[in-house]
PDB file of C-alpha atoms in Angstrom:
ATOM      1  CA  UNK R  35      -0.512  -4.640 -25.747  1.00 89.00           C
ATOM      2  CA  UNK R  36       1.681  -3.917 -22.773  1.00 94.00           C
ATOM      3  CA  UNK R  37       5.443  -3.609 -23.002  1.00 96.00           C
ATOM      4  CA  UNK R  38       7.324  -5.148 -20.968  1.00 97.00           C
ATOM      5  CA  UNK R  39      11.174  -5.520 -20.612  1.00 98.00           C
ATOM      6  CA  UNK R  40      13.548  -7.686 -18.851  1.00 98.00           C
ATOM      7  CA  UNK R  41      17.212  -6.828 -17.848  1.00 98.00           C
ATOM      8  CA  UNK R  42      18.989  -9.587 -17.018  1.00 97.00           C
ATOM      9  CA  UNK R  43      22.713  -8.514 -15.589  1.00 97.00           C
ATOM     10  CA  UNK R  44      23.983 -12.486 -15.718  1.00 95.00           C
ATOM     11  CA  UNK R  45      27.785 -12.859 -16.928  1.00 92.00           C
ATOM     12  CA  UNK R  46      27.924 -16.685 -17.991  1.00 89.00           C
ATOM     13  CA  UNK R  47      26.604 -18.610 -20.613  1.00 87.00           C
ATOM     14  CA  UNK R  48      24.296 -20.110 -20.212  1.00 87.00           C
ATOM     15  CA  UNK R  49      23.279 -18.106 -16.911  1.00 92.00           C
ATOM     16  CA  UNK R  50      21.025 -19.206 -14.382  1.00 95.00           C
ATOM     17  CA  UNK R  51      20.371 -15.013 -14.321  1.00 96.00           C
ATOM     18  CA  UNK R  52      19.302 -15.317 -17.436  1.00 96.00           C
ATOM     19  CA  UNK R  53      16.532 -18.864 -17.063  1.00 96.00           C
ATOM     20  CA  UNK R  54      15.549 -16.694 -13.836  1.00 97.00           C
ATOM     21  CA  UNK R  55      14.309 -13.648 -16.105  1.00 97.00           C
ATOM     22  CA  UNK R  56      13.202 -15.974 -18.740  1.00 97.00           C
ATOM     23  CA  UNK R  57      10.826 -17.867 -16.294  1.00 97.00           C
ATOM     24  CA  UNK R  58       9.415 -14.903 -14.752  1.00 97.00           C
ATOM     25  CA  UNK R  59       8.625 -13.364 -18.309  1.00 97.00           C
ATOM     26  CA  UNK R  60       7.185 -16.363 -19.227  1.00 96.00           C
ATOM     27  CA  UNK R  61       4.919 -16.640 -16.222  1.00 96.00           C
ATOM     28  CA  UNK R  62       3.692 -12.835 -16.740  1.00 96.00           C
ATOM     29  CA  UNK R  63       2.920 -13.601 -20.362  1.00 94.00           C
ATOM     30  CA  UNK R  64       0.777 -16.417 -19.032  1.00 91.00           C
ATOM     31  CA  UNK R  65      -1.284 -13.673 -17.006  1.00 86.00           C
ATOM     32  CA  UNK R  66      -1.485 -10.768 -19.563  1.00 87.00           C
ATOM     33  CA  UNK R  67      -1.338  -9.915 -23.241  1.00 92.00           C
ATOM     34  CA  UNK R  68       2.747  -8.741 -23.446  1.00 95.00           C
ATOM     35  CA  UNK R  69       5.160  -8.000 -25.294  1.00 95.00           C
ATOM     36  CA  UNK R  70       8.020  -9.173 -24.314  1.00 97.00           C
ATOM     37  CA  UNK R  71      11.813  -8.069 -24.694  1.00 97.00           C
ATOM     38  CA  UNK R  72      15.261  -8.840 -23.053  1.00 97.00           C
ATOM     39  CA  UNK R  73      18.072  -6.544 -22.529  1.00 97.00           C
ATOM     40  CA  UNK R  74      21.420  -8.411 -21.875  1.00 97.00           C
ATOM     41  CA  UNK R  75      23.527  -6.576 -19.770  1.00 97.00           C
ATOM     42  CA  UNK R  76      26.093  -8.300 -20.413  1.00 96.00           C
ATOM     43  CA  UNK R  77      26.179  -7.423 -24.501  1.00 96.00           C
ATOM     44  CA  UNK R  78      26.129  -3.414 -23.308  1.00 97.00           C
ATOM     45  CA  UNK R  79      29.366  -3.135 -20.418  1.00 97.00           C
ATOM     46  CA  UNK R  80      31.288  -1.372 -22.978  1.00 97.00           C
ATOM     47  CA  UNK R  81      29.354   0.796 -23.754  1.00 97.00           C
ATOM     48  CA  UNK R  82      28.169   1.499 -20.323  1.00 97.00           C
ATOM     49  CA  UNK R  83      31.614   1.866 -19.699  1.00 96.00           C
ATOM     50  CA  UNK R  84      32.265   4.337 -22.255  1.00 97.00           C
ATOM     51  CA  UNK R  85      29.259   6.227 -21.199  1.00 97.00           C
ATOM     52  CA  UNK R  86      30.811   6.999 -17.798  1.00 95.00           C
ATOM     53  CA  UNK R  87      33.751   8.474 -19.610  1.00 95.00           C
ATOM     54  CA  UNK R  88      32.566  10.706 -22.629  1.00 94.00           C
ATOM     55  CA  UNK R  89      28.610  11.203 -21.744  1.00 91.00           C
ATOM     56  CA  UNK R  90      26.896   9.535 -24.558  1.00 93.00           C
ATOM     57  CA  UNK R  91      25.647   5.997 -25.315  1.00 95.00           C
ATOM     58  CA  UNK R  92      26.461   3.958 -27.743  1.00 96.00           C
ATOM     59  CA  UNK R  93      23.643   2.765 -30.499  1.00 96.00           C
ATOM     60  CA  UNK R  94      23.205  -0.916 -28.714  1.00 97.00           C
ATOM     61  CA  UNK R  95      23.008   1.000 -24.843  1.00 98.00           C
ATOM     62  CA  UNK R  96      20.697   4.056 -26.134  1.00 97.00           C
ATOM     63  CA  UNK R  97      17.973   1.432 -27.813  1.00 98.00           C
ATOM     64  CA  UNK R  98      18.117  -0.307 -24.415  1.00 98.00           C
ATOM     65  CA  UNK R  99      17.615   2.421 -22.213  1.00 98.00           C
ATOM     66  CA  UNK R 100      14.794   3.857 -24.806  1.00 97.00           C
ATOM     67  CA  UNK R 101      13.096   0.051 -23.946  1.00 97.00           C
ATOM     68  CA  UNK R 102      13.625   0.331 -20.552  1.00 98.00           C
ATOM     69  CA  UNK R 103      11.770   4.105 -20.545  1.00 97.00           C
ATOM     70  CA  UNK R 104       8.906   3.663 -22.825  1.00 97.00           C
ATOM     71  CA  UNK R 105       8.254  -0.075 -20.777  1.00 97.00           C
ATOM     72  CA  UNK R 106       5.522  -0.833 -18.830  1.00 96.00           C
ATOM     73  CA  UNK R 107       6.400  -2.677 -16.726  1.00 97.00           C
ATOM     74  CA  UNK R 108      10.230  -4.344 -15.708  1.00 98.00           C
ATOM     75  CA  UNK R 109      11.773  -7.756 -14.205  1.00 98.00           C
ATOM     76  CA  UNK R 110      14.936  -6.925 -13.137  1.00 98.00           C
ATOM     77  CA  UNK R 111      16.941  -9.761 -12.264  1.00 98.00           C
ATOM     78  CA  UNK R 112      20.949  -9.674 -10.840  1.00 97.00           C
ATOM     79  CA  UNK R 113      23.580 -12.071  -9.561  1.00 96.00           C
ATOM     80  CA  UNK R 114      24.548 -11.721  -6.061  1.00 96.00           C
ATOM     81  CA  UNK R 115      28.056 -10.271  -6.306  1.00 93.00           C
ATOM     82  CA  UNK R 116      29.489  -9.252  -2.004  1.00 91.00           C
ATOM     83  CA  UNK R 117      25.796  -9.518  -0.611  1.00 90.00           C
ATOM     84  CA  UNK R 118      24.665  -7.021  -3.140  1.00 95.00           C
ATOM     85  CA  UNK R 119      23.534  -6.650  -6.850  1.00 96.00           C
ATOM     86  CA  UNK R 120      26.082  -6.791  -8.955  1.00 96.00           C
ATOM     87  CA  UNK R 121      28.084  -3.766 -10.391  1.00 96.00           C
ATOM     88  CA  UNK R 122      27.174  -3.753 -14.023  1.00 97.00           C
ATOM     89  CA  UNK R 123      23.642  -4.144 -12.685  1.00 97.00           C
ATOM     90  CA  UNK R 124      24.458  -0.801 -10.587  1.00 97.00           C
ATOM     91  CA  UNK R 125      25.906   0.802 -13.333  1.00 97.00           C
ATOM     92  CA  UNK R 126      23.282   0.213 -16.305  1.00 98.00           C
ATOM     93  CA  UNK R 127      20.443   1.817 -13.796  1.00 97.00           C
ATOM     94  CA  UNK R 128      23.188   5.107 -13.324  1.00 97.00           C
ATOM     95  CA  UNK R 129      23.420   6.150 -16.623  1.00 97.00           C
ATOM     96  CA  UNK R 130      19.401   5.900 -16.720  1.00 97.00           C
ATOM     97  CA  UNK R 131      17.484   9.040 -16.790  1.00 96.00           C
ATOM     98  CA  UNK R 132      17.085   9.837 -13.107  1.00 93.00           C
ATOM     99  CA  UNK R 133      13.370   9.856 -14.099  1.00 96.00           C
ATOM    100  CA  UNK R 134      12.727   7.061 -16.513  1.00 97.00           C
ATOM    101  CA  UNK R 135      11.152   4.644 -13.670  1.00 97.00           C
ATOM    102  CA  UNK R 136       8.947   6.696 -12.028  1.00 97.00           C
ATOM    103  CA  UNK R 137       5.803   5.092 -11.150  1.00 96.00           C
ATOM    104  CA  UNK R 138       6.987   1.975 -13.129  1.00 97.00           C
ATOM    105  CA  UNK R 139       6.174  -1.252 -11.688  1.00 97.00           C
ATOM    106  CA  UNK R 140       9.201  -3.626 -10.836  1.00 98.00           C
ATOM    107  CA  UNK R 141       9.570  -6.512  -9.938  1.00 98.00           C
ATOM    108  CA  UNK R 142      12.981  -7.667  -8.300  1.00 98.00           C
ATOM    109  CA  UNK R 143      14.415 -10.821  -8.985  1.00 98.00           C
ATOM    110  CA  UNK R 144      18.048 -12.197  -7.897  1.00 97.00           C
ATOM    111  CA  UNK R 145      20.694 -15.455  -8.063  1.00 96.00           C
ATOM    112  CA  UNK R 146      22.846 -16.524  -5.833  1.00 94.00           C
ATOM    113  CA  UNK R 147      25.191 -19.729  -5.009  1.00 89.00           C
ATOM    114  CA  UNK R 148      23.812 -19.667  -1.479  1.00 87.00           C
ATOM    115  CA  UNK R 149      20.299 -19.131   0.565  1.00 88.00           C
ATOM    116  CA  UNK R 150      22.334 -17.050   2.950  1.00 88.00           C
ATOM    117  CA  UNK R 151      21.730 -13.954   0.345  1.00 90.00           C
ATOM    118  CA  UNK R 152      18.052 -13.869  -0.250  1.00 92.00           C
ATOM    119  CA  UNK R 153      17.831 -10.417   1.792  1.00 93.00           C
ATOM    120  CA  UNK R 154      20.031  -9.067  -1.046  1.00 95.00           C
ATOM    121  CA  UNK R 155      15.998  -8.536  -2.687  1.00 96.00           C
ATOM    122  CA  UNK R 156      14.974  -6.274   0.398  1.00 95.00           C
ATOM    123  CA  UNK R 157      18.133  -4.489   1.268  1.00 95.00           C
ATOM    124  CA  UNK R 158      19.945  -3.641  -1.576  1.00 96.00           C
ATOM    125  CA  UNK R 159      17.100  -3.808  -4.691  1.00 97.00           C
ATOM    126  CA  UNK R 160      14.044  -2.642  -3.035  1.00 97.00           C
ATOM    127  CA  UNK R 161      15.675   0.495  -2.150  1.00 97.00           C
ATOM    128  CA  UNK R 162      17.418   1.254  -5.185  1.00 97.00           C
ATOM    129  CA  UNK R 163      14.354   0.995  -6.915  1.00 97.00           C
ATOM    130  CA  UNK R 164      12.164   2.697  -4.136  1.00 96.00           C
ATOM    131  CA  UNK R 165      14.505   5.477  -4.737  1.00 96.00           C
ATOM    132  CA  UNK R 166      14.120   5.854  -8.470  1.00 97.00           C
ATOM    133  CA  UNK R 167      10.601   6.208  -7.516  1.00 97.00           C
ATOM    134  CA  UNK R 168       9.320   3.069  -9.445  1.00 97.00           C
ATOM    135  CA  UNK R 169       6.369   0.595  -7.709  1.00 97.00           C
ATOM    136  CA  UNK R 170       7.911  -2.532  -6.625  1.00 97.00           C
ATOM    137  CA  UNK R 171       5.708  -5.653  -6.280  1.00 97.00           C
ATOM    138  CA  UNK R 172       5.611  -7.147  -2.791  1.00 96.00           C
ATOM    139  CA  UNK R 173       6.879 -10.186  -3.872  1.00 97.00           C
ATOM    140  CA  UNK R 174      10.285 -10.480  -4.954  1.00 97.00           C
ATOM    141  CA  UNK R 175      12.269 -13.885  -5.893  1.00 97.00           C
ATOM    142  CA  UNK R 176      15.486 -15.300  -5.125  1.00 97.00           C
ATOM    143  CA  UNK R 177      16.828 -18.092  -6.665  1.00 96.00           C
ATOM    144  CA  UNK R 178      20.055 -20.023  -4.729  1.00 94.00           C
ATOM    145  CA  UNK R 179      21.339 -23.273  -6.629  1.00 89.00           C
ATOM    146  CA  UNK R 180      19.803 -26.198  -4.446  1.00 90.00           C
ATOM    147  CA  UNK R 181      16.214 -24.169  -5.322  1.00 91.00           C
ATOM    148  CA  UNK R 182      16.084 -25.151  -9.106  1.00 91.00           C
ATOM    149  CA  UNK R 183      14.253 -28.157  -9.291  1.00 84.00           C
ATOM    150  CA  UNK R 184      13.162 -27.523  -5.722  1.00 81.00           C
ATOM    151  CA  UNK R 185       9.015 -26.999  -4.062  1.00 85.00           C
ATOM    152  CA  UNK R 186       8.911 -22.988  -3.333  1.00 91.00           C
ATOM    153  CA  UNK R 187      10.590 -21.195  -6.682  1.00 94.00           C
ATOM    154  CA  UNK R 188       7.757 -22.377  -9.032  1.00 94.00           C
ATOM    155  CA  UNK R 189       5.047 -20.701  -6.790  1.00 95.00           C
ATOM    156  CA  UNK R 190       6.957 -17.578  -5.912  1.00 96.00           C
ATOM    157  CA  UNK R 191       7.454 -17.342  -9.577  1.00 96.00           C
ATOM    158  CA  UNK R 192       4.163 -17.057 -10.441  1.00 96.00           C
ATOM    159  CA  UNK R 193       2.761 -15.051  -7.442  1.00 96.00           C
ATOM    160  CA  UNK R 194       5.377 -12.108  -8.238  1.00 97.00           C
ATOM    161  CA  UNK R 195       4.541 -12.585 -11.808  1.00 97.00           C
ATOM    162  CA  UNK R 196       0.492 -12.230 -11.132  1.00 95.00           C
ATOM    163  CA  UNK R 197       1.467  -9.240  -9.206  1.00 96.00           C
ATOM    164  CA  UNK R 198       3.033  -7.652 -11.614  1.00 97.00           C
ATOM    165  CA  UNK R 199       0.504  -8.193 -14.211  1.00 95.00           C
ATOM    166  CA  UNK R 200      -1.389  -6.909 -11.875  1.00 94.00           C
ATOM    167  CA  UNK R 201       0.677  -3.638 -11.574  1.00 95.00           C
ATOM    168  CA  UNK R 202       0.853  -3.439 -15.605  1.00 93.00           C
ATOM    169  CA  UNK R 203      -2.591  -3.433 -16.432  1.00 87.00           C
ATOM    170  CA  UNK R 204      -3.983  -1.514 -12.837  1.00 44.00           C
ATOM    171  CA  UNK R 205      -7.063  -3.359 -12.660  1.00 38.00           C
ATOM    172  CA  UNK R 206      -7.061  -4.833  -9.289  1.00 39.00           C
ATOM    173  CA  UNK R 207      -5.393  -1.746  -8.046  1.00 39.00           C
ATOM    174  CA  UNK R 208      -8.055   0.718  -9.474  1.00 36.00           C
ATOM    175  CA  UNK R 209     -10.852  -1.707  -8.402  1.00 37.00           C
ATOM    176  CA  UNK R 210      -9.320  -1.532  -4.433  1.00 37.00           C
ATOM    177  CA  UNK R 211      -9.937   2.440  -4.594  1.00 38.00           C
ATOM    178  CA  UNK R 212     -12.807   2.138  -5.898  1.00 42.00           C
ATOM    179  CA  UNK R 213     -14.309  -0.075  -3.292  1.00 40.00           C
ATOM    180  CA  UNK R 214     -12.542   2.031  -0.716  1.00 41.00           C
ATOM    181  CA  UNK R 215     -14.428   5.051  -2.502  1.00 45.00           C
ATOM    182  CA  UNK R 216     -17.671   3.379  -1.776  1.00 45.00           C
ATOM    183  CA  UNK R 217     -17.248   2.690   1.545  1.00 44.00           C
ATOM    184  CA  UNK R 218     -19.669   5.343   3.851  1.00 47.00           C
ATOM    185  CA  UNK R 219     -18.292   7.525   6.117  1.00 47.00           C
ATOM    186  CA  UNK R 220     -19.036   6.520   9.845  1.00 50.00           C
ATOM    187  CA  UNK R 221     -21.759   8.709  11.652  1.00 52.00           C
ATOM    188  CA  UNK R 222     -20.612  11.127  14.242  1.00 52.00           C
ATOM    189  CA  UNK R 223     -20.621   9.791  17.543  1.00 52.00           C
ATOM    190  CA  UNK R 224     -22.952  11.456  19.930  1.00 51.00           C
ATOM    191  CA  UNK R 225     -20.976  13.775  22.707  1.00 50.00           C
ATOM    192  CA  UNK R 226     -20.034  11.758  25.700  1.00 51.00           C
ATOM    193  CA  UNK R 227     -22.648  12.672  28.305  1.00 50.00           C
ATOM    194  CA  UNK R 228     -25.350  12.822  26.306  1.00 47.00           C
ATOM    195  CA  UNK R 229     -28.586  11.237  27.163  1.00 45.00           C
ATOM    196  CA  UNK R 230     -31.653  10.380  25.871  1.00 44.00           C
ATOM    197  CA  UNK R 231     -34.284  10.829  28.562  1.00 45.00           C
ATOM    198  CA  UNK R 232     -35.849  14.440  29.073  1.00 46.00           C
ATOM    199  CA  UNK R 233     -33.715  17.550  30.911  1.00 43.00           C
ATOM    200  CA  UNK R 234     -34.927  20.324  32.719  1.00 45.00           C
ATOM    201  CA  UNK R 235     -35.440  23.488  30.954  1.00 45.00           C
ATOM    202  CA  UNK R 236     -33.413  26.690  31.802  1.00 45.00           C
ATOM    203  CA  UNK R 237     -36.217  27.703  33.043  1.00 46.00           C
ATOM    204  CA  UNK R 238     -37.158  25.697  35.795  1.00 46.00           C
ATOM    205  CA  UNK R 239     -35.296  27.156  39.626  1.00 48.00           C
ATOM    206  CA  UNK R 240     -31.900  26.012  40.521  1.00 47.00           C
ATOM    207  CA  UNK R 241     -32.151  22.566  42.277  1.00 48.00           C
ATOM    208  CA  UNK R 242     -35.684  21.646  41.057  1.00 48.00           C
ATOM    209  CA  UNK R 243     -35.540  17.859  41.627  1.00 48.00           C
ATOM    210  CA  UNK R 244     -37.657  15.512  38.828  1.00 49.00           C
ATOM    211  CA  UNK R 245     -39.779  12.720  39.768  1.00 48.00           C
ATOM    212  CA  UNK R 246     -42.578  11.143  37.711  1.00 48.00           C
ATOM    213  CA  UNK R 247     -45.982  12.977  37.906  1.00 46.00           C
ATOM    214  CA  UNK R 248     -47.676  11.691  40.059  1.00 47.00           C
ATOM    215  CA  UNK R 249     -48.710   8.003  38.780  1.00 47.00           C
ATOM    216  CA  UNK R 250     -49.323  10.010  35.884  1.00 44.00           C
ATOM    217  CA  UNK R 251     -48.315   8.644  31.851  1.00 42.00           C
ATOM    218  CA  UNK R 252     -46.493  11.188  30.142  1.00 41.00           C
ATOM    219  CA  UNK R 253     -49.775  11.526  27.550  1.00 41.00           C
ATOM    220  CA  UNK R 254     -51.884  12.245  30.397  1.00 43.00           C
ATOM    221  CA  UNK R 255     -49.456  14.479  32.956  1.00 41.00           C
ATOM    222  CA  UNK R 256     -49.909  17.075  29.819  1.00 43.00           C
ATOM    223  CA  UNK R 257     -48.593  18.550  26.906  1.00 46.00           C
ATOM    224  CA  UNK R 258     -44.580  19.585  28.463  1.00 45.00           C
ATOM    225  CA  UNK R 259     -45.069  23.408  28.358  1.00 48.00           C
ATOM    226  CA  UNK R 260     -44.720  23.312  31.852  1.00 49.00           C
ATOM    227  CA  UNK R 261     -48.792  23.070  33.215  1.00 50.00           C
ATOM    228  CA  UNK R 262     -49.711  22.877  36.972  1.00 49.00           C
ATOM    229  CA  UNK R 263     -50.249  18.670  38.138  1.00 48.00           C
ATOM    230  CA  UNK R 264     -53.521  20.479  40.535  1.00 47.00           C
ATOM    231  CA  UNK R 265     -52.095  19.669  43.466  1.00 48.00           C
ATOM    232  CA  UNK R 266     -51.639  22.983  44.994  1.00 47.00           C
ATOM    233  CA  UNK R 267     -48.386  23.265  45.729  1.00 50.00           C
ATOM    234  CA  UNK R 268     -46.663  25.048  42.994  1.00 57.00           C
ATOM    235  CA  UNK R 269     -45.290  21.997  41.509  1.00 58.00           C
ATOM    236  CA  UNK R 270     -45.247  21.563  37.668  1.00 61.00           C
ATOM    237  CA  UNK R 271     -45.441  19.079  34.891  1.00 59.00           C
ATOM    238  CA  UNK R 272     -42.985  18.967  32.311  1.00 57.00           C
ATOM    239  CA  UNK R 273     -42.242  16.428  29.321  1.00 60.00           C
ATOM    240  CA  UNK R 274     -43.353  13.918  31.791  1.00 63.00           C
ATOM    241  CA  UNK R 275     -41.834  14.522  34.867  1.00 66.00           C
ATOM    242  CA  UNK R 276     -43.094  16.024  37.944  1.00 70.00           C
ATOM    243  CA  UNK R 277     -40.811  19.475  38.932  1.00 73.00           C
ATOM    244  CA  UNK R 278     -40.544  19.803  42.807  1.00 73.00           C
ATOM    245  CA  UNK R 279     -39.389  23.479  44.061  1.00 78.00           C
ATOM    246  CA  UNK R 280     -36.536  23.737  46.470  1.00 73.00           C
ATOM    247  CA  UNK R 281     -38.211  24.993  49.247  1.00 76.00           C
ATOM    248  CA  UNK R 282     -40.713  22.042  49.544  1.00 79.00           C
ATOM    249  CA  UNK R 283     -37.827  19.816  49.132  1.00 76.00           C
ATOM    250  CA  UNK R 284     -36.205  21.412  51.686  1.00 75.00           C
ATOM    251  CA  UNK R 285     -39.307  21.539  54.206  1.00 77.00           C
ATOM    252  CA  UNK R 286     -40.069  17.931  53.391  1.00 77.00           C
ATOM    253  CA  UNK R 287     -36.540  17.293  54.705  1.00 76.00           C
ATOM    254  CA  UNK R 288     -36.840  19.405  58.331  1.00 74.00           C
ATOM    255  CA  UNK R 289     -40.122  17.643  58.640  1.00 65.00           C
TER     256      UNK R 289
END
């Protein structure tokens, strides 16, 4: 069964950070076999605190960060604090091993007293998380107060959840290579200039001007090595066509 863990950074109680996380989780368990755990941020800012200052984490902040490694997938979810995730938000993802998300998929989640913040997900989560290397699902959610109870956050709930099920178990991920795998290679297209009917051979003379034989079918004007058409004048059959020298061209011209 697939791990999965959800930080929630809300202060209050109860926390509309907190029924955020708790409805996303709920919505991935509906979409995959999980198991599911929550890490309060709020229960760990001492300790993340002392961390800063002596190096080490406490017992309560070293069992969440252990979650938070060995997950497989995360909902992160943060209050809007100055247009921007919050600062004990900020500060439990610093005293993370620089390493501990990469390749993990992520999916971003945020509150806010106002619609005016919903970019908060794209330009202040997406690239914190981009930089700690993790995969963040293309659909993140914001949640401003006049949206609980509201059309729209039920069905971005569940599309960002299905995508990160998605992410967690890799199936329609490794299915799109495959198919991509499978897909032939186009055919080289032929040189520009090329053409399909017959050419003169090198060895016919310079300026030898091709007509057809005579009336004749290409079966019957002979086999293309280059046989006489019989009518005296030098002139030659090849693949089909009927090879008139220069100099009759040219005399056929004065006359």
């Amino acid at each position: 069964m697939k791990k999965l863990v959800v930080v929630s950074a809300g202060l209050s109680v109860p926390s509309s950070t907190r029924l955020l996380a708790d409805r996303l989780a709920a919505a991935v368990e509906r979409g995959a076999p999980v198991s599911v755990r929550v890490v309060e941020l709020r229960d760990l800012a001492v300790e993340i605190a002392h961390n800063f200052t002596n190096g080490f984490p406490g017992r309560a902040l070293a069992a969440a960060l252990d979650a938070v490694t060995e997950a497989d997938g995360l909902i992160v979810v943060t209050p809007v604090f100055s247009a921007s995730y919050s600062g004990l938000f900020k500060s439990f993802f610093d005293v993370l091993d620089k390493d501990a998300l990469v390749g993990k998929p992520v999916l971003i989640a945020a509150t806010g007293g106002s619609a005016r913040h919903s970019l908060v997900l794209d330009h202040a989560l997406r690239p914190l998380f981009s930089y700690l290397r993790a995969v963040v699902a293309p659909t993140g959610v914001y949640a401003a107060s006049e949206d609980w109870g509201a059309q729209g956050l039920p069905e971005r709930i569940e599309r960002a959840a299905g995508e990160l099920a998605g992410l967690m178990g890799a199936g329609s991920l490794r299915q799109g290579l495959d198919a991509e795998a499978t897909v032939p290679a186009p055919s080289a297209p032929e040189p520009r200039g090329h053409l399909a009917e017959p050419v003169a051979s090198a060895a016919e003379p310079a300026g030898a001007l091709r007509e057809p034989a005579g009336g004749k079918s290409a079966a019957g004007a002979g086999d293309g090595d280059g046989t006489s058409d019989g009518d005296g004048r030098g002139a030659t059959v090849s693949h089909g066509f009927r090879v008139v020298p220069f100099e009759e061209q040219l005399a056929a011209l004065r006359g």
